[in-house]
Tab-separated table of C-alpha atoms in Angstrom:
chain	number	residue	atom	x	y	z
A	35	UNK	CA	-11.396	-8.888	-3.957
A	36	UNK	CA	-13.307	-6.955	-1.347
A	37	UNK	CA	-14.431	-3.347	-2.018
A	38	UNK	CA	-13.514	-2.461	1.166
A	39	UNK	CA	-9.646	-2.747	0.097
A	40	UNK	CA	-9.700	0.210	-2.412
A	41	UNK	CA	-13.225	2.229	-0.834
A	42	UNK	CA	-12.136	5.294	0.935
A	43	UNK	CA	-14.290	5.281	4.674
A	44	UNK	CA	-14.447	8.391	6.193
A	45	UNK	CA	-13.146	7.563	10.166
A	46	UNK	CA	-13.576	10.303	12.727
A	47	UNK	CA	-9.904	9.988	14.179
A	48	UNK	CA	-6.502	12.585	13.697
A	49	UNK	CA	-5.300	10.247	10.945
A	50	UNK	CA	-8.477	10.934	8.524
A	51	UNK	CA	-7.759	14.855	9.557
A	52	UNK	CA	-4.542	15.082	8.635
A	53	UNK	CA	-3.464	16.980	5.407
A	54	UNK	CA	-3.384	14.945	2.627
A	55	UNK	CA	-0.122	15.885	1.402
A	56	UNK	CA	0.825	15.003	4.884
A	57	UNK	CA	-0.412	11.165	4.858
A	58	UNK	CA	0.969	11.330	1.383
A	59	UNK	CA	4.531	12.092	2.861
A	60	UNK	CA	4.111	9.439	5.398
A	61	UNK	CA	3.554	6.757	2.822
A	62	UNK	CA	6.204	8.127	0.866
A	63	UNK	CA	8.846	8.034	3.399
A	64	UNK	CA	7.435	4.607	4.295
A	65	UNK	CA	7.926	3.597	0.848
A	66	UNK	CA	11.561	5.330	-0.079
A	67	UNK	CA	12.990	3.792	2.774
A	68	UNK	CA	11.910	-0.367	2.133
A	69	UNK	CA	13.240	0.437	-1.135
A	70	UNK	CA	16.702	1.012	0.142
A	71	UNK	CA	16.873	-1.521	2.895
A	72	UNK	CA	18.249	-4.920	3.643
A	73	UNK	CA	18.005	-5.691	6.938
A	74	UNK	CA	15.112	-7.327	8.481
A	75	UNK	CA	15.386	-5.484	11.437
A	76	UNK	CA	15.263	-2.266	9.809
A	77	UNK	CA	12.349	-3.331	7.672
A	78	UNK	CA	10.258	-4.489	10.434
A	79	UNK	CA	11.172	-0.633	11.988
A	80	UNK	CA	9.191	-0.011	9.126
A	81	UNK	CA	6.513	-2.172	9.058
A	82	UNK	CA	5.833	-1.791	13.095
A	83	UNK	CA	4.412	1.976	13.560
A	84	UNK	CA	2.774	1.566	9.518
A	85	UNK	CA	0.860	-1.348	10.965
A	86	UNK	CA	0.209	0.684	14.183
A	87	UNK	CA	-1.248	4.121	12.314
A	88	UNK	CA	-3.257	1.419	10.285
A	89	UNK	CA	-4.382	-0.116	13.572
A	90	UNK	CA	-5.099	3.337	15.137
A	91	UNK	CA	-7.025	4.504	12.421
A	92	UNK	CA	-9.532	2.290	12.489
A	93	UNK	CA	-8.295	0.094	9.696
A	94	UNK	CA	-7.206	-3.038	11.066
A	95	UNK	CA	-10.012	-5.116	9.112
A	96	UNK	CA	-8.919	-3.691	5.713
A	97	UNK	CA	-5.559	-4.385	6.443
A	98	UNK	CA	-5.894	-8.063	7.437
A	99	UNK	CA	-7.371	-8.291	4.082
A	100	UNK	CA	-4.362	-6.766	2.507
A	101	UNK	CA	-2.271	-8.910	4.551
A	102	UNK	CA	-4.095	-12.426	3.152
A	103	UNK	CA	-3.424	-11.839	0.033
A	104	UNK	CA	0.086	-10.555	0.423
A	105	UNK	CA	0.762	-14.565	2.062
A	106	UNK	CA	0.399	-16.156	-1.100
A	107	UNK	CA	2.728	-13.568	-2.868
A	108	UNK	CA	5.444	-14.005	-0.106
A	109	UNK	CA	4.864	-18.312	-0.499
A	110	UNK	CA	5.323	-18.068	-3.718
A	111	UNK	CA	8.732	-15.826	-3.644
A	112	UNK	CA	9.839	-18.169	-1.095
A	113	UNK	CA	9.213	-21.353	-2.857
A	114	UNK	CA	10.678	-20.220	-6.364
A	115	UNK	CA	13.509	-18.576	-4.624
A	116	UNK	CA	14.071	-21.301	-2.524
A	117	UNK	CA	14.239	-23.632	-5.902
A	118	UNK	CA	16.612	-21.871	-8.266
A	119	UNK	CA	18.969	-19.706	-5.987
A	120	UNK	CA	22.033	-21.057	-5.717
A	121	UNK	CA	24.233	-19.072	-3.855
A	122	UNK	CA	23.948	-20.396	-0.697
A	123	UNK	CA	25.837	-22.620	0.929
A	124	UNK	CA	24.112	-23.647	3.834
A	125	UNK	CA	22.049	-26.366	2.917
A	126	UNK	CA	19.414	-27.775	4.728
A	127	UNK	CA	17.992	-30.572	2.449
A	128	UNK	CA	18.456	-31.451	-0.937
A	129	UNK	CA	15.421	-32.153	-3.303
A	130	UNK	CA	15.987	-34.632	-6.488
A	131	UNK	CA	13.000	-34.962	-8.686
A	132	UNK	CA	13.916	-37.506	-10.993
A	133	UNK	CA	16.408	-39.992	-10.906
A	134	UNK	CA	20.056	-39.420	-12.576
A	135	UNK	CA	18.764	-35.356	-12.420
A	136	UNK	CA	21.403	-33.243	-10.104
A	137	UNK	CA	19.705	-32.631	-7.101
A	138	UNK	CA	18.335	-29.050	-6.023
A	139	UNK	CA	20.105	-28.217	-2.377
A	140	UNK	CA	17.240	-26.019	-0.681
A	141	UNK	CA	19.113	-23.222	1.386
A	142	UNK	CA	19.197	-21.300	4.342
A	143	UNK	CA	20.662	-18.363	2.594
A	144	UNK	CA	17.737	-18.682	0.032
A	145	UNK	CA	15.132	-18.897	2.628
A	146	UNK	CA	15.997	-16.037	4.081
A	147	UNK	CA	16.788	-14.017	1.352
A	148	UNK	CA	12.817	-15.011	0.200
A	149	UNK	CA	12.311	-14.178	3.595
A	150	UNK	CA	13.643	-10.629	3.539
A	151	UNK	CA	12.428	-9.865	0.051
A	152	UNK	CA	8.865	-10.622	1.161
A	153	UNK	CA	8.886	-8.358	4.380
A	154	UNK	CA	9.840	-5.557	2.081
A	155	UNK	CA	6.952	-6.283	0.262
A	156	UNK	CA	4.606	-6.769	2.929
A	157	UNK	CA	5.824	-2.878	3.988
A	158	UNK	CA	4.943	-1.530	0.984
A	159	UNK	CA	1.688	-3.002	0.433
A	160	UNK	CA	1.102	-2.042	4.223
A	161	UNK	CA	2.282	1.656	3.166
A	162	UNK	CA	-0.209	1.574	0.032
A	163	UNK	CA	-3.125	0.258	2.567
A	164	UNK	CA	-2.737	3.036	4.456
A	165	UNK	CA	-2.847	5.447	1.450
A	166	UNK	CA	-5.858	3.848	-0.146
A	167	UNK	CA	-7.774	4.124	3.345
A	168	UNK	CA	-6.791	7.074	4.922
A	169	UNK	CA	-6.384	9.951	2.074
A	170	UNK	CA	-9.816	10.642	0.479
A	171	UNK	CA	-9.364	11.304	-3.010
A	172	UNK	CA	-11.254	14.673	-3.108
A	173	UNK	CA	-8.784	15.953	-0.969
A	174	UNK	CA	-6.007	14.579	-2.457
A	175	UNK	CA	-7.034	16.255	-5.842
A	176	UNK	CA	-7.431	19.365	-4.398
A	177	UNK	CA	-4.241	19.141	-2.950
A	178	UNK	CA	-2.260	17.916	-5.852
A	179	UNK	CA	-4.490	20.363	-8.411
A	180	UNK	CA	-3.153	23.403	-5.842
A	181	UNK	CA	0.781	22.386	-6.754
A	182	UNK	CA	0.033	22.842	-10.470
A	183	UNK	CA	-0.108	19.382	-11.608
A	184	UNK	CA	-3.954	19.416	-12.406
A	185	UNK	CA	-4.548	17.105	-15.461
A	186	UNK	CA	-2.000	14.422	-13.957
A	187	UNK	CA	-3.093	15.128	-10.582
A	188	UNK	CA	-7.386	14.434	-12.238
A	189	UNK	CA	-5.541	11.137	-13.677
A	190	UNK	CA	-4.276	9.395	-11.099
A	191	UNK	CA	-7.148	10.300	-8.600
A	192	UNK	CA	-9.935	9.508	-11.031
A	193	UNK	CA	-8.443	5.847	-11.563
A	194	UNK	CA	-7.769	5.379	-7.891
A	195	UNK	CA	-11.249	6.834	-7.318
A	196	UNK	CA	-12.937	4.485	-10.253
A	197	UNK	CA	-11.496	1.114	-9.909
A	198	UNK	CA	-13.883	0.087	-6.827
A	199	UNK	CA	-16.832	1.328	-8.884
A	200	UNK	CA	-15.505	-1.127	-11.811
A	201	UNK	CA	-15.423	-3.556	-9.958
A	202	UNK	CA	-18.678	-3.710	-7.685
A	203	UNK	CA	-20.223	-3.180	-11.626
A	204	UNK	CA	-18.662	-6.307	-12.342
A	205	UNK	CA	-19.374	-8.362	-9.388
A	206	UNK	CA	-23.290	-6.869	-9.440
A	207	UNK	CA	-23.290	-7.499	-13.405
A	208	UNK	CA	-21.528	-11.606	-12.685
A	209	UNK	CA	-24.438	-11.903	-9.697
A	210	UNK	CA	-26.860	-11.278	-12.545
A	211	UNK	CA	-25.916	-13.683	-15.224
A	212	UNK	CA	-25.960	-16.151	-12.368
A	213	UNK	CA	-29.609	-15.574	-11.749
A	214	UNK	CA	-30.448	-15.656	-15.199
A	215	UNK	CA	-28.823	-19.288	-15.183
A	216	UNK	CA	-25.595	-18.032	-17.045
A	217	UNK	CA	-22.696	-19.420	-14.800
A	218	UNK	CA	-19.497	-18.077	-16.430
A	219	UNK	CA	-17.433	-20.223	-14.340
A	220	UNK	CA	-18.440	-24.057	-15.433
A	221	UNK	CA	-17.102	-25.389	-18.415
A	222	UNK	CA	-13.588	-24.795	-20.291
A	223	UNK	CA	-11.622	-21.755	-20.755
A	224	UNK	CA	-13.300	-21.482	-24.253
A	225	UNK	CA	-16.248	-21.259	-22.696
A	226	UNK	CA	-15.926	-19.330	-20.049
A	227	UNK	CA	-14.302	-16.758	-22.212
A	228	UNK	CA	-17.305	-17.253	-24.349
A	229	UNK	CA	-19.599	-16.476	-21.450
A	230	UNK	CA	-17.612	-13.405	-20.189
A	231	UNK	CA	-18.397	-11.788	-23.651
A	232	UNK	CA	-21.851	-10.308	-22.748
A	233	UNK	CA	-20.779	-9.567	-19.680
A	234	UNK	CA	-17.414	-7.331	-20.857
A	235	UNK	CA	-19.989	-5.829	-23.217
A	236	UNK	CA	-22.149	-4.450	-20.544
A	237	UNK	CA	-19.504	-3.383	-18.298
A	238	UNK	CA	-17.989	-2.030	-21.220
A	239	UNK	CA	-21.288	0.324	-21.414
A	240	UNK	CA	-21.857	0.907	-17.949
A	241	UNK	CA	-17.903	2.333	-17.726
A	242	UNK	CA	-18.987	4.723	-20.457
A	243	UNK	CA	-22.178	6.567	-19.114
A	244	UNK	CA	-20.663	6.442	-15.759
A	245	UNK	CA	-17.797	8.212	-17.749
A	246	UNK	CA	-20.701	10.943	-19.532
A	247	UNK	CA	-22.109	11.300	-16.318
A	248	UNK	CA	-18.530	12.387	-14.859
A	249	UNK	CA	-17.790	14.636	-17.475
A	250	UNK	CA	-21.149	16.303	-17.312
A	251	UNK	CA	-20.454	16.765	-13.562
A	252	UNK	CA	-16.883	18.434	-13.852
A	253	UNK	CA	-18.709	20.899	-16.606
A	254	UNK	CA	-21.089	21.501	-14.450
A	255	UNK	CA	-18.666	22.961	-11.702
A	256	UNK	CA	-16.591	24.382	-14.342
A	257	UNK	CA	-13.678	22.422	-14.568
A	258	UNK	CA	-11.449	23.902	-16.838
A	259	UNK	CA	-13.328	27.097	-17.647
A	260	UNK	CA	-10.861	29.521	-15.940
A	261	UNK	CA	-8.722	29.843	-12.749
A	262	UNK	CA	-9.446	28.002	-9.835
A	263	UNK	CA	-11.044	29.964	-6.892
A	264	UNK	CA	-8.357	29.933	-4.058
A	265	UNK	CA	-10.981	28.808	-1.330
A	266	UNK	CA	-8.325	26.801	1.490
A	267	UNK	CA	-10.778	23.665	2.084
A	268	UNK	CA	-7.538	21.464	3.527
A	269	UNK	CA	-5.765	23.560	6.326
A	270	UNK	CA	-2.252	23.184	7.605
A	271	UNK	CA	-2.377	22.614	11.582
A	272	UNK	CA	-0.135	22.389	14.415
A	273	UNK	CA	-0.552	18.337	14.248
A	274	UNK	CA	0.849	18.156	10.278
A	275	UNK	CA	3.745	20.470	11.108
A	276	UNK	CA	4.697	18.699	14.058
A	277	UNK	CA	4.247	14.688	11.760
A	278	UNK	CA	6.428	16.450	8.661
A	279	UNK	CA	8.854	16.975	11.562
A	280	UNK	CA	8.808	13.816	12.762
A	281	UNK	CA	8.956	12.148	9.169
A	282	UNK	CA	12.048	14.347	8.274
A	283	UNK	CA	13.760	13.237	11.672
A	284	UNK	CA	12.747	9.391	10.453
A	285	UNK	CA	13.980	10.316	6.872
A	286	UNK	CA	17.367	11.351	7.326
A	287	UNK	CA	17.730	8.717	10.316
A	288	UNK	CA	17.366	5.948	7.696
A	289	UNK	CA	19.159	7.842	4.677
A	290	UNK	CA	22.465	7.756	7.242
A	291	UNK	CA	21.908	4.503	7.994
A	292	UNK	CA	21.526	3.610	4.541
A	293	UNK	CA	24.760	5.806	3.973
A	294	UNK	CA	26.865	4.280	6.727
A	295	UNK	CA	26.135	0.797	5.699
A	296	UNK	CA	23.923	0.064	8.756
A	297	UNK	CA	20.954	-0.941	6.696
A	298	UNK	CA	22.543	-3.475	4.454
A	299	UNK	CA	22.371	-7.140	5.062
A	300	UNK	CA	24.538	-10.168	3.303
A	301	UNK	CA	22.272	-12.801	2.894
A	302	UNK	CA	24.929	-14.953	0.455
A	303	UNK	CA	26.999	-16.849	0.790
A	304	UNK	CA	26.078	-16.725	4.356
A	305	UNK	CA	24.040	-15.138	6.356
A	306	UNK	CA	25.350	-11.848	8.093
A	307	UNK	CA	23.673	-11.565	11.705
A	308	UNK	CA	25.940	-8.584	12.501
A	309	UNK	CA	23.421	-5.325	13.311
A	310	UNK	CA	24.608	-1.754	13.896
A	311	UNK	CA	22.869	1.759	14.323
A	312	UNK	CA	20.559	0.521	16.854
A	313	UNK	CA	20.275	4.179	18.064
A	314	UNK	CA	19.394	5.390	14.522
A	315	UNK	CA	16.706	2.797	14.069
A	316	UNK	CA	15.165	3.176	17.298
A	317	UNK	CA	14.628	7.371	16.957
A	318	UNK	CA	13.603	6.359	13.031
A	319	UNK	CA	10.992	4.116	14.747
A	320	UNK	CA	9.817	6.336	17.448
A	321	UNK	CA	9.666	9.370	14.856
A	322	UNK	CA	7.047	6.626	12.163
A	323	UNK	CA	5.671	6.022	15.459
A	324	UNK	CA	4.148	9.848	16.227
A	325	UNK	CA	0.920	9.668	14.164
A	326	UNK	CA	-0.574	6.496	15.755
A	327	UNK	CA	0.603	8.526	19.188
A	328	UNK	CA	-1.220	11.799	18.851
A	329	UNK	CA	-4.170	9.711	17.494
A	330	UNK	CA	-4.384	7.552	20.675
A	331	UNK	CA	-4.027	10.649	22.389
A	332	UNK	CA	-6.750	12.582	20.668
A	333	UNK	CA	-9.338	9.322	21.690
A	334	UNK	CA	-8.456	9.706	24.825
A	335	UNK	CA	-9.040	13.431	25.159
A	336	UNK	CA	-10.993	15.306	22.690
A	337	UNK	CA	-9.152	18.771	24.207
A	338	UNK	CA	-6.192	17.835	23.033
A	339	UNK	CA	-7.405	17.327	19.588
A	340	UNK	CA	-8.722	20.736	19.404
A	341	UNK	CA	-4.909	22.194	20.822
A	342	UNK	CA	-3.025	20.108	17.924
């Protein structure tokens, strides 16, 4: 796994100078809405202006990452769909693996159903890309901690924040048994497991004074000695106003499509090619579609960026 997936990079674009709470209402929507979808068409609505704030922000190589090793997961829901759904009555081969065993008829209906199932996915890993790239966790604490939700707020940031530090430990502490002609990956799974043990140990160690060091930090600032000072580091401007906006317009645009039926899809025991609402899905695009907009805008002239 490559750091880069869960490292927050600071880019100088609008997207990294949003609100938090604001790129954390864009995923959210993002994510709300591929949960209630069935159409492909609608999904892709989704997946198009995610893929295209990603893009704009300066993300595209993290995201192509993302996107590798969201392949294999869709292959594999394919595949295993593909070989024990049988609701579909299009068939378009059948598959016998031994003789006098009842063939498996491989469907259309399956394959697309697999098909649909992993575009959701691939939205909402591309919505959780976008969160793990674009929101800086210091922010988001801040942000989170200013609601009233403080110790669950610390919880949920801290692990975000500490899981790429676990895991360049482990790579640097692997690189090192290596060199000291300790390969953890020959032999069986006995001994590999055998080999890991020193290594677990250390990391095991290293998690712990990184840990100390942590907690002697928050003391430090006085974490939990008293009220918080009410010292506004994350303003509110024109440009998250006018994205909230945009997100509510995208919002209820897919809650009445989802309402009206628009969204749904039959995939069994045929496929259902009819599509409706194409007004609705095109403003709920358009609306997803405003961040990547006023970003493009903003590199183009750095006035504008200062008037928004």
């Amino acid at each position: 796994m490559n750091d880069t997936m869960l490292t927050y990079q600071v880019k100088d674009n609008l997207i990294h100078s949003l609100h938090p709470l604001t790129t954390l209402s864009y995923v959210s929507v993002i994510t709300i809405l591929s949960l209630i979808f069935y159409h492909p068409l609608y999904l892709a609505a989704l997946l198009l202006p995610a893929a295209l704030v990603i893009v704009s922000s300066g993300h595209y190589k993290e995201w192509s990452i993302y996107l590798k090793l969201s392949v294999s997961l869709i292959i594999l829901i394919v595949v295993l769909n593909m070989l024990f759904s049988r609701e579909g009555e299009t068939v378009l081969f059948s598959l016998q693996l031994y003789s006098g065993m009842a063939p498996i008829n491989l469907s259309l209906e399956a394959l697309g159903f697999a098909a649909g199932m992993g575009l959701r996915l691939l939205v909402i890993i591309t919505a959780f890309c976008l969160y793990s790239q674009a929101i800086d966790p210091d922010r988001m604490l801040r942000a989170v901690a200013g609601l009233g939700k403080g110790k669950t707020a610390l919880a949920i940031i801290l692990s975000t924040r500490l899981l790429p530090q676990f895991l360049r430990d482990f790579r640097r502490i692997m690189e090192i048994s290596q060199c000291r002609g300790v390969d953890p990956y020959k032999g069986n799974l006995w001994q590999r497991t055998c080999r890991l043990k020193p290594v677990i140990s250390v990391l095991f160690s290293s998690s712990l004074e990184q840990a100390l060091e942590l907690a002697e930090s928050m003391y430090a600032r006085g974490y939990g000695s008293g009220a918080r000072s009410q010292r506004q580091a994350d303003l509110w401007r024109p440009r998250d106003f006018l994205i909230l906006l945009a997100l509510i317009i995208a919002f209820f645009c897919g809650i009445r499509a989802y309402g009206q039926g628009w969204s749904n899809f039959a995939y069994y025991p045929h496929l259902n090619w009819e599509f409706s609402g194409s007004g609705i899905l095109t403003l709920m695009t358009l609306s997803l579609a405003i961040p990547s907009v006023l970003n493009w805008g903003c590199k183009r002239s750095n006035s504008f960026l200062s008037k928004i």
